[in-house]
Amino acid sequence: MEQRYWQKEIETMAYEDMRKLQSERLREQVKHVYTHVEFYRKRMDEKGVKPEDIKGVEDLNKLPFVTKDDLRECYPYGMLAVPLKDCVRIQSTSGTTGKRVVAFYTQDDVELWENCCARAIVAVGGTDEDVCQVCYGYGLFTGGPGLNGGSHKVGCLTLPMSSGNTERQIQFMMDLGSTIICCTPSYAAYIGETLKEKGYKPEDNKLKAGIFGAEPWTEEMRREIEALLGIKAYDIYGLTETSGPGVSFECQEQTGMHVNEDHFIPEIIDPDTGEVLPEGAKGELVFTSITKKAFPLLRYRTRDICVLSRKKCSCGRTLIKMTKPMGRSDDMLIIRGVNVFPSQIETVLLNEGYAPNYQIVVDRVNNTDTLDINVELSSEAFSDTVKEVTAAEHKLADAIKTMLGINPKVHLVAPKSIARSEGKAVRIIDKRKLHD
Ligand code: ADP
Ligand code: ZN
């Protein structure tokens, strides 16, 4: 396949040149925030660091970290680094883990964000001949506006569907011949499931690629979506605090996401000690945005857990790659002292032949944690006898016990009885938090 890039010079830049570019931009950014944001001035003064001390990327670890709580305390204008009149846009987090954070953008900030999304679309084979159906939510959520902007830049015919109204999504997909679809992986699976129910086969649609992100998803889920829709499914990552989707994106290799490191410098740290870990180590992802001007973040702790790698990629891009985040550190459940990520459970379910429709319920009874997993049966399996269902529940519970080391209670439930999500899926109900 002929390689196409959106900004070739950057995407294939030699490592030394990239580091030089990052260093220049970092020096400027540090001066910018020190001068214009009291929060940074105070934090840096407390640490005894002056902007002149930051000469390049190698000095990054002299800077203080910023956390989501800092952003919440600075709400709404405390982190603003330009006059409000220079801002043209706000977006906000989905509020998955608490009070929302509001991010500001200048016109240039919007531009660079959309270029990052355009890189992602071109990397999956997108051109001005494509019909790109964007069914991430539009509005304050960054998914819709980000991919919409990228799709415009590439010159695709853009269908600004937003999420929801699955009937209409399918009608437009079929009538207008969408070739690229962008949404959360859970919504992609739902659209695929609905198409199948309506009697469509994967080859009946014109889709060739999907760009899915905004929530954790497993390799098993990728295969499931690819089979349902008859496409290649690619990952995209981002967060409102650093702009939105497009901070990193997958190429044809489908082995992790290239980070747009000319805009966002990634680091991996030990979440407990804050120590920077070497390439290849698993830890918490930290980003420094070196080009955004309205709402720049230095060393922002994402709480997402992943691994960085500079291994050569067959697509020719030299941008560093990050693995799919396996979940946020605050999504991690500690059940009877064992660390459990929902993605581990998803892997087992899909390997055992179930659809990715499940909910994890954790509670505490008589001072012991309980783990219940509700998993939907397919309509074919639903006709099985009680005896068969009970046997299947035990088999699944055993497979999960092998993965996690703790015993869950599995409940196979009727098809369609677990609520579908049009945005980010709600996988965990932790009732222990209600008792606290
Ligand atoms: P919120 O933090 O309220 O959900 P955002 O909508 O900004 O707000 O979500 C950003 C978060 O979504 C990331 O920090 C990450 O946890 C998750 N995320 C985004 N893309 C992916 C992806 N491709 N894989 C796993 N998690 C993702
Ligand atoms: Zn690549």
Short mmCIF file of C-alpha atoms and ligand atoms in Angstrom, two decimals:
data_model
loop_
_atom_site.label_atom_id
_atom_site.label_comp_id
_atom_site.label_asym_id
_atom_site.label_seq_id
_atom_site.Cartn_x
_atom_site.Cartn_y
_atom_site.Cartn_z
CA MET A 1 0.00 0.00 0.00
CA GLU A 2 1.33 3.42 -0.90
CA GLN A 3 1.95 5.45 2.25
CA ARG A 4 0.14 8.70 2.65
CA TYR A 5 0.69 11.20 5.40
CA TRP A 6 -1.07 14.40 6.30
CA GLN A 7 2.05 16.28 7.43
CA LYS A 8 4.80 14.06 6.12
CA GLU A 9 7.76 16.13 7.23
CA ILE A 10 6.63 15.96 10.86
CA GLU A 11 5.24 12.43 10.82
CA THR A 12 8.47 10.96 9.44
CA MET A 13 10.96 13.34 11.08
CA ALA A 14 14.25 11.93 12.38
CA TYR A 15 14.33 11.50 16.17
CA GLU A 16 17.09 14.08 16.73
CA ASP A 17 15.21 16.70 14.73
CA MET A 18 12.01 15.96 16.61
CA ARG A 19 13.81 16.35 19.93
CA LYS A 20 15.23 19.69 18.81
CA LEU A 21 11.81 20.89 17.74
CA GLN A 22 10.29 19.73 21.03
CA SER A 23 13.01 21.46 23.03
CA GLU A 24 12.51 24.78 21.24
CA ARG A 25 8.77 24.62 21.71
CA LEU A 26 9.06 23.51 25.33
CA ARG A 27 11.33 26.46 26.21
CA GLU A 28 8.81 28.86 24.75
CA GLN A 29 5.84 27.21 26.32
CA VAL A 30 7.38 27.26 29.79
CA LYS A 31 8.07 30.99 29.46
CA HIS A 32 4.52 31.53 28.20
CA VAL A 33 2.81 29.80 31.12
CA TYR A 34 5.20 31.20 33.75
CA THR A 35 4.43 34.71 32.55
CA HIS A 36 0.68 34.34 32.13
CA VAL A 37 -0.58 31.75 34.61
CA GLU A 38 -0.24 32.39 38.33
CA PHE A 39 -0.74 28.70 39.10
CA TYR A 40 2.43 27.73 37.20
CA ARG A 41 4.43 30.65 38.55
CA LYS A 42 3.62 29.59 42.09
CA ARG A 43 4.26 25.89 41.54
CA MET A 44 7.55 26.53 39.77
CA ASP A 45 8.67 29.02 42.39
CA GLU A 46 7.86 26.51 45.11
CA LYS A 47 10.08 23.98 43.33
CA GLY A 48 12.77 26.60 42.77
CA VAL A 49 12.60 26.28 38.96
CA LYS A 50 12.84 29.28 36.66
CA PRO A 51 11.90 29.23 32.98
CA GLU A 52 15.63 29.65 32.10
CA ASP A 53 16.35 26.32 33.83
CA ILE A 54 14.36 24.49 31.16
CA LYS A 55 16.74 24.26 28.22
CA GLY A 56 15.21 21.25 26.51
CA VAL A 57 13.30 17.98 26.80
CA GLU A 58 16.00 16.64 29.13
CA ASP A 59 14.89 19.19 31.76
CA LEU A 60 11.23 18.22 31.62
CA ASN A 61 11.42 16.36 34.91
CA LYS A 62 12.35 19.55 36.75
CA LEU A 63 8.82 20.82 36.19
CA PRO A 64 5.96 20.13 38.61
CA PHE A 65 3.10 17.79 37.69
CA VAL A 66 -0.46 18.99 37.10
CA THR A 67 -3.42 16.84 38.12
CA LYS A 68 -7.11 16.81 37.32
CA ASP A 69 -7.79 18.15 40.83
CA ASP A 70 -5.59 21.16 40.05
CA LEU A 71 -7.71 21.83 36.98
CA ARG A 72 -10.90 21.48 38.99
CA GLU A 73 -9.59 23.97 41.54
CA CYS A 74 -8.69 26.42 38.78
CA TYR A 75 -12.15 26.17 37.21
CA PRO A 76 -13.12 28.04 35.13
CA TYR A 77 -10.46 30.62 34.19
CA GLY A 78 -7.51 29.83 36.44
CA MET A 79 -5.41 28.03 33.80
CA LEU A 80 -6.14 30.42 30.98
CA ALA A 81 -2.85 31.62 29.44
CA VAL A 82 -4.17 34.14 26.88
CA PRO A 83 -6.74 36.96 27.12
CA LEU A 84 -10.27 35.58 26.93
CA LYS A 85 -10.93 37.62 23.79
CA ASP A 86 -8.37 35.47 21.93
CA CYS A 87 -10.32 32.29 22.70
CA VAL A 88 -12.84 31.05 20.16
CA ARG A 89 -14.01 27.77 21.68
CA ILE A 90 -14.50 25.80 24.84
CA GLN A 91 -14.91 22.04 25.19
CA SER A 92 -15.44 20.03 28.33
CA THR A 93 -14.64 16.54 29.64
CA SER A 94 -17.38 13.92 29.75
CA GLY A 95 -17.23 13.97 33.53
CA THR A 96 -16.66 10.21 33.71
CA THR A 97 -14.76 10.55 36.96
CA GLY A 98 -16.19 13.65 38.60
CA LYS A 99 -16.61 17.40 38.13
CA ARG A 100 -16.09 18.48 34.56
CA VAL A 101 -13.01 20.33 33.36
CA VAL A 102 -13.37 23.17 30.86
CA ALA A 103 -10.68 23.68 28.20
CA PHE A 104 -10.18 26.80 26.06
CA TYR A 105 -8.92 27.09 22.47
CA THR A 106 -7.59 29.94 20.35
CA GLN A 107 -8.15 29.73 16.59
CA ASP A 108 -4.61 28.30 16.24
CA ASP A 109 -5.30 25.74 18.96
CA VAL A 110 -8.36 24.52 17.04
CA GLU A 111 -6.25 24.36 13.84
CA LEU A 112 -3.53 22.22 15.34
CA TRP A 113 -6.06 19.89 16.97
CA GLU A 114 -7.88 19.40 13.67
CA ASN A 115 -4.58 18.70 11.93
CA CYS A 116 -3.89 15.97 14.49
CA CYS A 117 -7.27 14.41 13.65
CA ALA A 118 -6.56 14.77 9.92
CA ARG A 119 -3.33 12.79 10.44
CA ALA A 120 -5.43 10.02 12.03
CA ILE A 121 -7.89 9.93 9.13
CA VAL A 122 -5.16 9.85 6.48
CA ALA A 123 -3.34 7.09 8.41
CA VAL A 124 -6.35 4.77 8.00
CA GLY A 125 -6.45 5.48 4.26
CA GLY A 126 -8.79 8.51 4.26
CA THR A 127 -8.77 10.87 1.24
CA ASP A 128 -11.06 13.51 -0.27
CA GLU A 129 -12.93 10.66 -1.95
CA ASP A 130 -14.19 9.29 1.34
CA VAL A 131 -17.53 9.70 3.05
CA CYS A 132 -16.78 10.07 6.74
CA GLN A 133 -19.62 9.44 9.16
CA VAL A 134 -18.89 11.04 12.53
CA CYS A 135 -21.09 9.53 15.22
CA TYR A 136 -19.20 10.69 18.26
CA GLY A 137 -21.26 13.14 20.29
CA TYR A 138 -21.08 16.76 19.17
CA GLY A 139 -21.21 19.67 21.57
CA LEU A 140 -19.06 20.03 24.67
CA PHE A 141 -17.63 16.51 24.21
CA THR A 142 -14.50 16.67 22.04
CA GLY A 143 -15.14 13.52 19.97
CA GLY A 144 -17.57 14.97 17.40
CA PRO A 145 -15.98 18.39 16.86
CA GLY A 146 -12.43 16.94 16.68
CA LEU A 147 -13.07 14.28 14.05
CA ASN A 148 -15.44 16.61 12.21
CA GLY A 149 -12.66 19.19 11.88
CA GLY A 150 -10.12 16.59 10.78
CA SER A 151 -12.51 15.14 8.22
CA HIS A 152 -13.12 18.61 6.73
CA LYS A 153 -9.40 19.25 6.46
CA VAL A 154 -8.84 15.99 4.59
CA GLY A 155 -11.73 16.92 2.32
CA CYS A 156 -13.93 13.92 3.06
CA LEU A 157 -17.65 14.34 2.59
CA THR A 158 -18.39 14.72 6.29
CA LEU A 159 -21.63 13.41 7.83
CA PRO A 160 -21.97 15.23 11.16
CA MET A 161 -24.36 12.66 12.65
CA SER A 162 -23.46 12.97 16.35
CA SER A 163 -24.29 9.92 18.49
CA GLY A 164 -27.65 8.23 18.88
CA ASN A 165 -30.62 7.60 16.62
CA THR A 166 -29.16 4.35 15.37
CA GLU A 167 -31.91 3.87 12.76
CA ARG A 168 -30.92 7.11 11.08
CA GLN A 169 -27.20 6.30 11.37
CA ILE A 170 -27.84 3.09 9.44
CA GLN A 171 -30.06 4.70 6.87
CA PHE A 172 -27.48 7.40 6.05
CA MET A 173 -24.63 4.89 6.12
CA MET A 174 -26.40 2.78 3.51
CA ASP A 175 -27.93 5.56 1.39
CA LEU A 176 -24.86 7.79 1.26
CA GLY A 177 -22.30 4.98 1.18
CA SER A 178 -20.18 5.95 4.19
CA THR A 179 -16.63 4.60 3.87
CA ILE A 180 -15.20 5.71 7.23
CA ILE A 181 -17.00 5.69 10.57
CA CYS A 182 -15.87 7.42 13.76
CA CYS A 183 -17.42 6.70 17.19
CA THR A 184 -16.79 4.97 20.50
CA PRO A 185 -15.99 1.25 20.13
CA SER A 186 -19.03 0.33 22.21
CA TYR A 187 -21.29 2.32 19.88
CA ALA A 188 -19.61 0.74 16.84
CA ALA A 189 -20.41 -2.70 18.24
CA TYR A 190 -24.00 -1.62 18.83
CA ILE A 191 -24.38 -0.30 15.27
CA GLY A 192 -22.87 -3.57 13.98
CA GLU A 193 -25.25 -5.63 16.09
CA THR A 194 -28.24 -3.61 14.83
CA LEU A 195 -27.16 -4.00 11.19
CA LYS A 196 -26.97 -7.76 11.70
CA GLU A 197 -30.46 -7.85 13.25
CA LYS A 198 -31.80 -5.98 10.26
CA GLY A 199 -30.45 -8.72 8.05
CA TYR A 200 -27.48 -6.82 6.58
CA LYS A 201 -24.26 -8.72 5.98
CA PRO A 202 -20.87 -7.05 6.59
CA GLU A 203 -20.28 -6.79 2.81
CA ASP A 204 -23.55 -4.88 2.31
CA ASN A 205 -22.06 -1.61 3.57
CA LYS A 206 -19.32 0.44 1.89
CA LEU A 207 -17.34 1.03 5.07
CA LYS A 208 -13.61 0.28 4.91
CA ALA A 209 -12.28 1.72 8.15
CA GLY A 210 -13.42 2.86 11.57
CA ILE A 211 -11.69 5.25 13.97
CA PHE A 212 -12.70 4.31 17.48
CA GLY A 213 -11.64 5.74 20.83
CA ALA A 214 -12.63 7.76 23.89
CA GLU A 215 -12.84 4.62 26.05
CA PRO A 216 -10.72 1.53 26.67
CA TRP A 217 -11.34 -1.46 24.38
CA THR A 218 -9.59 -4.76 23.91
CA GLU A 219 -8.04 -6.55 20.91
CA GLU A 220 -10.92 -9.03 21.15
CA MET A 221 -13.40 -6.17 20.84
CA ARG A 222 -11.46 -4.94 17.80
CA ARG A 223 -11.86 -8.31 16.08
CA GLU A 224 -15.55 -8.41 16.96
CA ILE A 225 -16.19 -4.95 15.44
CA GLU A 226 -14.10 -5.75 12.36
CA ALA A 227 -16.16 -8.89 11.74
CA LEU A 228 -19.53 -7.21 12.39
CA LEU A 229 -18.89 -4.26 10.08
CA GLY A 230 -16.48 -5.84 7.61
CA ILE A 231 -13.84 -3.14 8.19
CA LYS A 232 -10.43 -2.44 9.72
CA ALA A 233 -10.88 -0.91 13.17
CA TYR A 234 -8.31 1.65 14.33
CA ASP A 235 -7.71 3.18 17.73
CA ILE A 236 -7.54 6.90 18.48
CA TYR A 237 -6.73 8.48 21.83
CA GLY A 238 -7.01 11.85 23.40
CA LEU A 239 -8.41 13.82 26.28
CA THR A 240 -10.08 17.18 26.59
CA GLU A 241 -7.25 18.51 28.75
CA THR A 242 -4.75 18.11 25.90
CA SER A 243 -7.26 19.14 23.17
CA GLY A 244 -9.34 16.02 22.40
CA PRO A 245 -9.03 12.97 20.14
CA GLY A 246 -5.96 12.88 17.93
CA VAL A 247 -3.28 13.15 20.61
CA SER A 248 -2.33 9.74 19.24
CA PHE A 249 -3.65 7.55 16.44
CA GLU A 250 -3.17 4.14 14.93
CA CYS A 251 -1.69 3.37 11.51
CA GLN A 252 -2.20 0.29 9.32
CA GLU A 253 0.03 -1.82 11.61
CA GLN A 254 -2.64 -1.69 14.31
CA THR A 255 -0.03 -2.19 17.01
CA GLY A 256 -0.43 0.95 19.09
CA MET A 257 -0.90 4.64 18.49
CA HIS A 258 1.61 7.18 17.16
CA VAL A 259 1.73 10.17 19.49
CA ASN A 260 1.68 13.58 17.82
CA GLU A 261 4.80 14.44 19.77
CA ASP A 262 5.47 17.67 17.91
CA HIS A 263 2.51 18.96 19.98
CA PHE A 264 2.38 16.66 23.01
CA ILE A 265 5.48 15.29 24.74
CA PRO A 266 4.65 11.99 26.47
CA GLU A 267 6.33 10.57 29.57
CA ILE A 268 5.60 7.43 31.58
CA ILE A 269 5.85 7.69 35.35
CA ASP A 270 5.42 5.42 38.32
CA PRO A 271 1.98 6.55 39.56
CA ASP A 272 2.98 6.08 43.19
CA THR A 273 6.36 7.81 43.28
CA GLY A 274 6.20 10.14 40.27
CA GLU A 275 9.54 8.75 39.06
CA VAL A 276 10.03 8.85 35.27
CA LEU A 277 10.26 5.32 33.86
CA PRO A 278 12.35 4.21 30.86
CA GLU A 279 10.88 3.47 27.43
CA GLY A 280 9.10 0.12 27.45
CA ALA A 281 7.98 0.32 31.09
CA LYS A 282 4.32 0.31 32.00
CA GLY A 283 3.05 3.28 33.98
CA GLU A 284 0.96 6.43 34.02
CA LEU A 285 1.00 8.56 30.90
CA VAL A 286 1.92 12.22 31.36
CA PHE A 287 1.62 14.88 28.66
CA THR A 288 3.13 18.30 28.14
CA SER A 289 1.44 20.33 25.43
CA ILE A 290 4.07 22.47 23.75
CA THR A 291 2.08 24.33 21.09
CA LYS A 292 -1.39 25.01 22.46
CA LYS A 293 -1.61 28.56 23.74
CA ALA A 294 -4.96 29.12 25.51
CA PHE A 295 -4.92 26.14 27.86
CA PRO A 296 -1.43 24.63 27.82
CA LEU A 297 -0.64 21.92 30.34
CA LEU A 298 2.79 21.04 31.62
CA ARG A 299 3.28 17.46 32.76
CA TYR A 300 -0.39 16.62 33.01
CA ARG A 301 -1.07 13.30 34.75
CA THR A 302 -3.68 11.50 32.62
CA ARG A 303 -4.13 8.54 35.01
CA ASP A 304 -4.15 6.33 31.90
CA ILE A 305 -1.87 3.31 32.12
CA CYS A 306 0.17 2.31 29.06
CA VAL A 307 3.62 1.69 27.56
CA LEU A 308 5.66 3.87 25.13
CA SER A 309 7.85 2.46 22.38
CA ARG A 310 10.14 3.83 19.67
CA LYS A 311 10.29 0.54 17.81
CA LYS A 312 10.42 1.12 14.04
CA CYS A 313 6.97 1.09 12.43
CA SER A 314 6.25 -0.33 8.97
CA CYS A 315 4.16 2.75 8.07
CA GLY A 316 7.27 4.92 7.99
CA ARG A 317 6.11 7.22 10.77
CA THR A 318 8.78 7.95 13.33
CA LEU A 319 6.39 9.32 15.96
CA ILE A 320 6.68 7.39 19.22
CA LYS A 321 3.93 4.84 19.87
CA MET A 322 1.80 4.19 22.94
CA THR A 323 -0.09 0.99 23.64
CA LYS A 324 -3.84 1.00 24.05
CA PRO A 325 -4.43 2.27 27.59
CA MET A 326 -5.67 -0.72 29.55
CA GLY A 327 -7.76 1.58 31.70
CA ARG A 328 -7.34 4.55 33.96
CA SER A 329 -5.65 4.09 37.27
CA ASP A 330 -8.94 5.26 38.80
CA ASP A 331 -10.93 2.66 36.79
CA MET A 332 -8.90 -0.07 38.39
CA LEU A 333 -10.99 -2.00 40.88
CA ILE A 334 -9.41 -3.48 43.94
CA ILE A 335 -11.47 -6.54 44.76
CA ARG A 336 -10.44 -8.62 47.76
CA GLY A 337 -7.05 -7.01 47.45
CA VAL A 338 -6.59 -7.98 43.81
CA ASN A 339 -6.18 -5.34 41.07
CA VAL A 340 -8.80 -5.82 38.38
CA PHE A 341 -9.20 -3.90 35.12
CA PRO A 342 -12.56 -4.23 33.31
CA SER A 343 -10.58 -4.84 30.11
CA GLN A 344 -9.33 -8.17 31.53
CA ILE A 345 -12.90 -9.33 31.99
CA GLU A 346 -13.81 -8.13 28.48
CA THR A 347 -10.98 -10.19 27.02
CA VAL A 348 -12.28 -13.39 28.63
CA LEU A 349 -15.89 -12.74 27.60
CA LEU A 350 -15.06 -12.22 23.96
CA ASN A 351 -12.64 -15.16 23.89
CA GLU A 352 -15.43 -17.34 25.26
CA GLY A 353 -17.69 -16.25 22.41
CA TYR A 354 -19.90 -13.68 24.15
CA ALA A 355 -20.81 -10.24 22.76
CA PRO A 356 -19.24 -7.20 24.47
CA ASN A 357 -22.42 -6.43 26.39
CA TYR A 358 -21.67 -6.75 30.07
CA GLN A 359 -21.75 -4.96 33.37
CA ILE A 360 -19.54 -5.47 36.39
CA VAL A 361 -21.14 -5.02 39.80
CA VAL A 362 -18.91 -4.80 42.86
CA ASP A 363 -20.26 -4.68 46.38
CA ARG A 364 -19.25 -5.48 49.94
CA VAL A 365 -21.24 -8.01 51.94
CA ASN A 366 -20.18 -8.95 55.51
CA ASN A 367 -16.89 -7.11 54.97
CA THR A 368 -16.05 -9.19 51.89
CA ASP A 369 -15.98 -7.77 48.36
CA THR A 370 -18.32 -9.42 45.90
CA LEU A 371 -17.88 -9.47 42.15
CA ASP A 372 -20.95 -10.08 39.96
CA ILE A 373 -20.73 -10.01 36.20
CA ASN A 374 -23.89 -9.72 34.12
CA VAL A 375 -23.35 -10.92 30.58
CA GLU A 376 -25.89 -10.91 27.81
CA LEU A 377 -26.78 -14.09 25.97
CA SER A 378 -27.27 -14.01 22.22
CA SER A 379 -30.84 -14.63 21.07
CA GLU A 380 -29.83 -18.11 19.83
CA ALA A 381 -28.33 -19.11 23.19
CA PHE A 382 -31.30 -17.65 25.04
CA SER A 383 -33.44 -20.62 24.07
CA ASP A 384 -31.10 -23.01 25.92
CA THR A 385 -32.39 -24.90 28.95
CA VAL A 386 -31.73 -23.70 32.51
CA LYS A 387 -29.27 -26.55 32.92
CA GLU A 388 -27.28 -25.44 29.87
CA VAL A 389 -27.28 -21.83 31.01
CA THR A 390 -26.05 -22.77 34.49
CA ALA A 391 -23.28 -24.87 32.97
CA ALA A 392 -22.28 -21.95 30.72
CA GLU A 393 -22.23 -19.59 33.73
CA HIS A 394 -19.87 -21.90 35.58
CA LYS A 395 -17.60 -22.27 32.58
CA LEU A 396 -17.35 -18.51 32.16
CA ALA A 397 -16.79 -17.96 35.89
CA ASP A 398 -13.91 -20.47 35.77
CA ALA A 399 -12.30 -18.71 32.81
CA ILE A 400 -12.54 -15.35 34.60
CA LYS A 401 -11.12 -16.86 37.79
CA THR A 402 -8.13 -18.13 35.79
CA MET A 403 -7.53 -14.60 34.44
CA LEU A 404 -8.07 -12.62 37.66
CA GLY A 405 -7.33 -15.08 40.43
CA ILE A 406 -10.62 -14.34 42.17
CA ASN A 407 -14.01 -16.00 41.89
CA PRO A 408 -16.79 -14.00 40.25
CA LYS A 409 -20.48 -14.79 40.14
CA VAL A 410 -21.57 -14.82 36.50
CA HIS A 411 -25.18 -14.17 35.51
CA LEU A 412 -26.16 -14.78 31.92
CA VAL A 413 -29.03 -12.41 31.21
CA ALA A 414 -31.59 -11.96 28.43
CA PRO A 415 -30.55 -10.38 25.12
CA LYS A 416 -30.87 -6.54 25.14
CA SER A 417 -31.32 -6.39 28.92
CA ILE A 418 -28.11 -4.39 29.48
CA ALA A 419 -28.46 -0.74 28.47
CA ARG A 420 -26.55 0.17 25.28
CA SER A 421 -24.37 3.23 25.20
CA GLU A 422 -24.21 5.72 22.38
CA GLY A 423 -21.16 7.39 23.89
CA LYS A 424 -18.85 5.96 26.52
CA ALA A 425 -20.10 2.62 27.88
CA VAL A 426 -20.88 2.29 31.59
CA ARG A 427 -19.18 -0.99 32.52
CA ILE A 428 -18.77 -0.75 36.27
CA ILE A 429 -21.20 -0.29 39.12
CA ASP A 430 -19.22 -0.08 42.33
CA LYS A 431 -21.79 -0.17 45.11
CA ARG A 432 -19.07 -0.07 47.77
CA LYS A 433 -18.71 3.63 47.08
CA LEU A 434 -22.36 4.16 48.00
CA HIS A 435 -21.84 2.64 51.45
CA ASP A 436 -18.74 4.77 52.24
P1 ADP B 1 -13.48 12.16 30.91
O1 ADP B 1 -12.16 12.10 31.59
O2 ADP B 1 -14.51 12.89 31.69
O3 ADP B 1 -13.98 10.85 30.33
P2 ADP B 1 -12.66 12.92 28.21
O4 ADP B 1 -13.86 12.80 27.35
O5 ADP B 1 -11.72 14.02 27.92
O6 ADP B 1 -13.19 13.10 29.67
O7 ADP B 1 -11.94 11.51 28.18
C1 ADP B 1 -10.55 11.30 28.12
C2 ADP B 1 -10.24 9.93 28.63
O8 ADP B 1 -10.88 8.92 27.82
C3 ADP B 1 -8.79 9.56 28.55
O9 ADP B 1 -8.06 10.08 29.66
C4 ADP B 1 -8.85 8.03 28.58
O10 ADP B 1 -9.02 7.55 29.90
C5 ADP B 1 -10.10 7.73 27.81
N1 ADP B 1 -9.72 7.38 26.41
C6 ADP B 1 -9.74 8.19 25.33
N2 ADP B 1 -9.36 7.51 24.21
C7 ADP B 1 -9.08 6.24 24.61
C8 ADP B 1 -8.63 5.05 23.92
N3 ADP B 1 -8.42 5.03 22.62
N4 ADP B 1 -8.42 3.95 24.67
C9 ADP B 1 -8.62 3.96 26.02
N5 ADP B 1 -9.06 5.02 26.71
C10 ADP B 1 -9.30 6.16 26.02
ZN ZN B 2 2.90 3.22 12.08
#
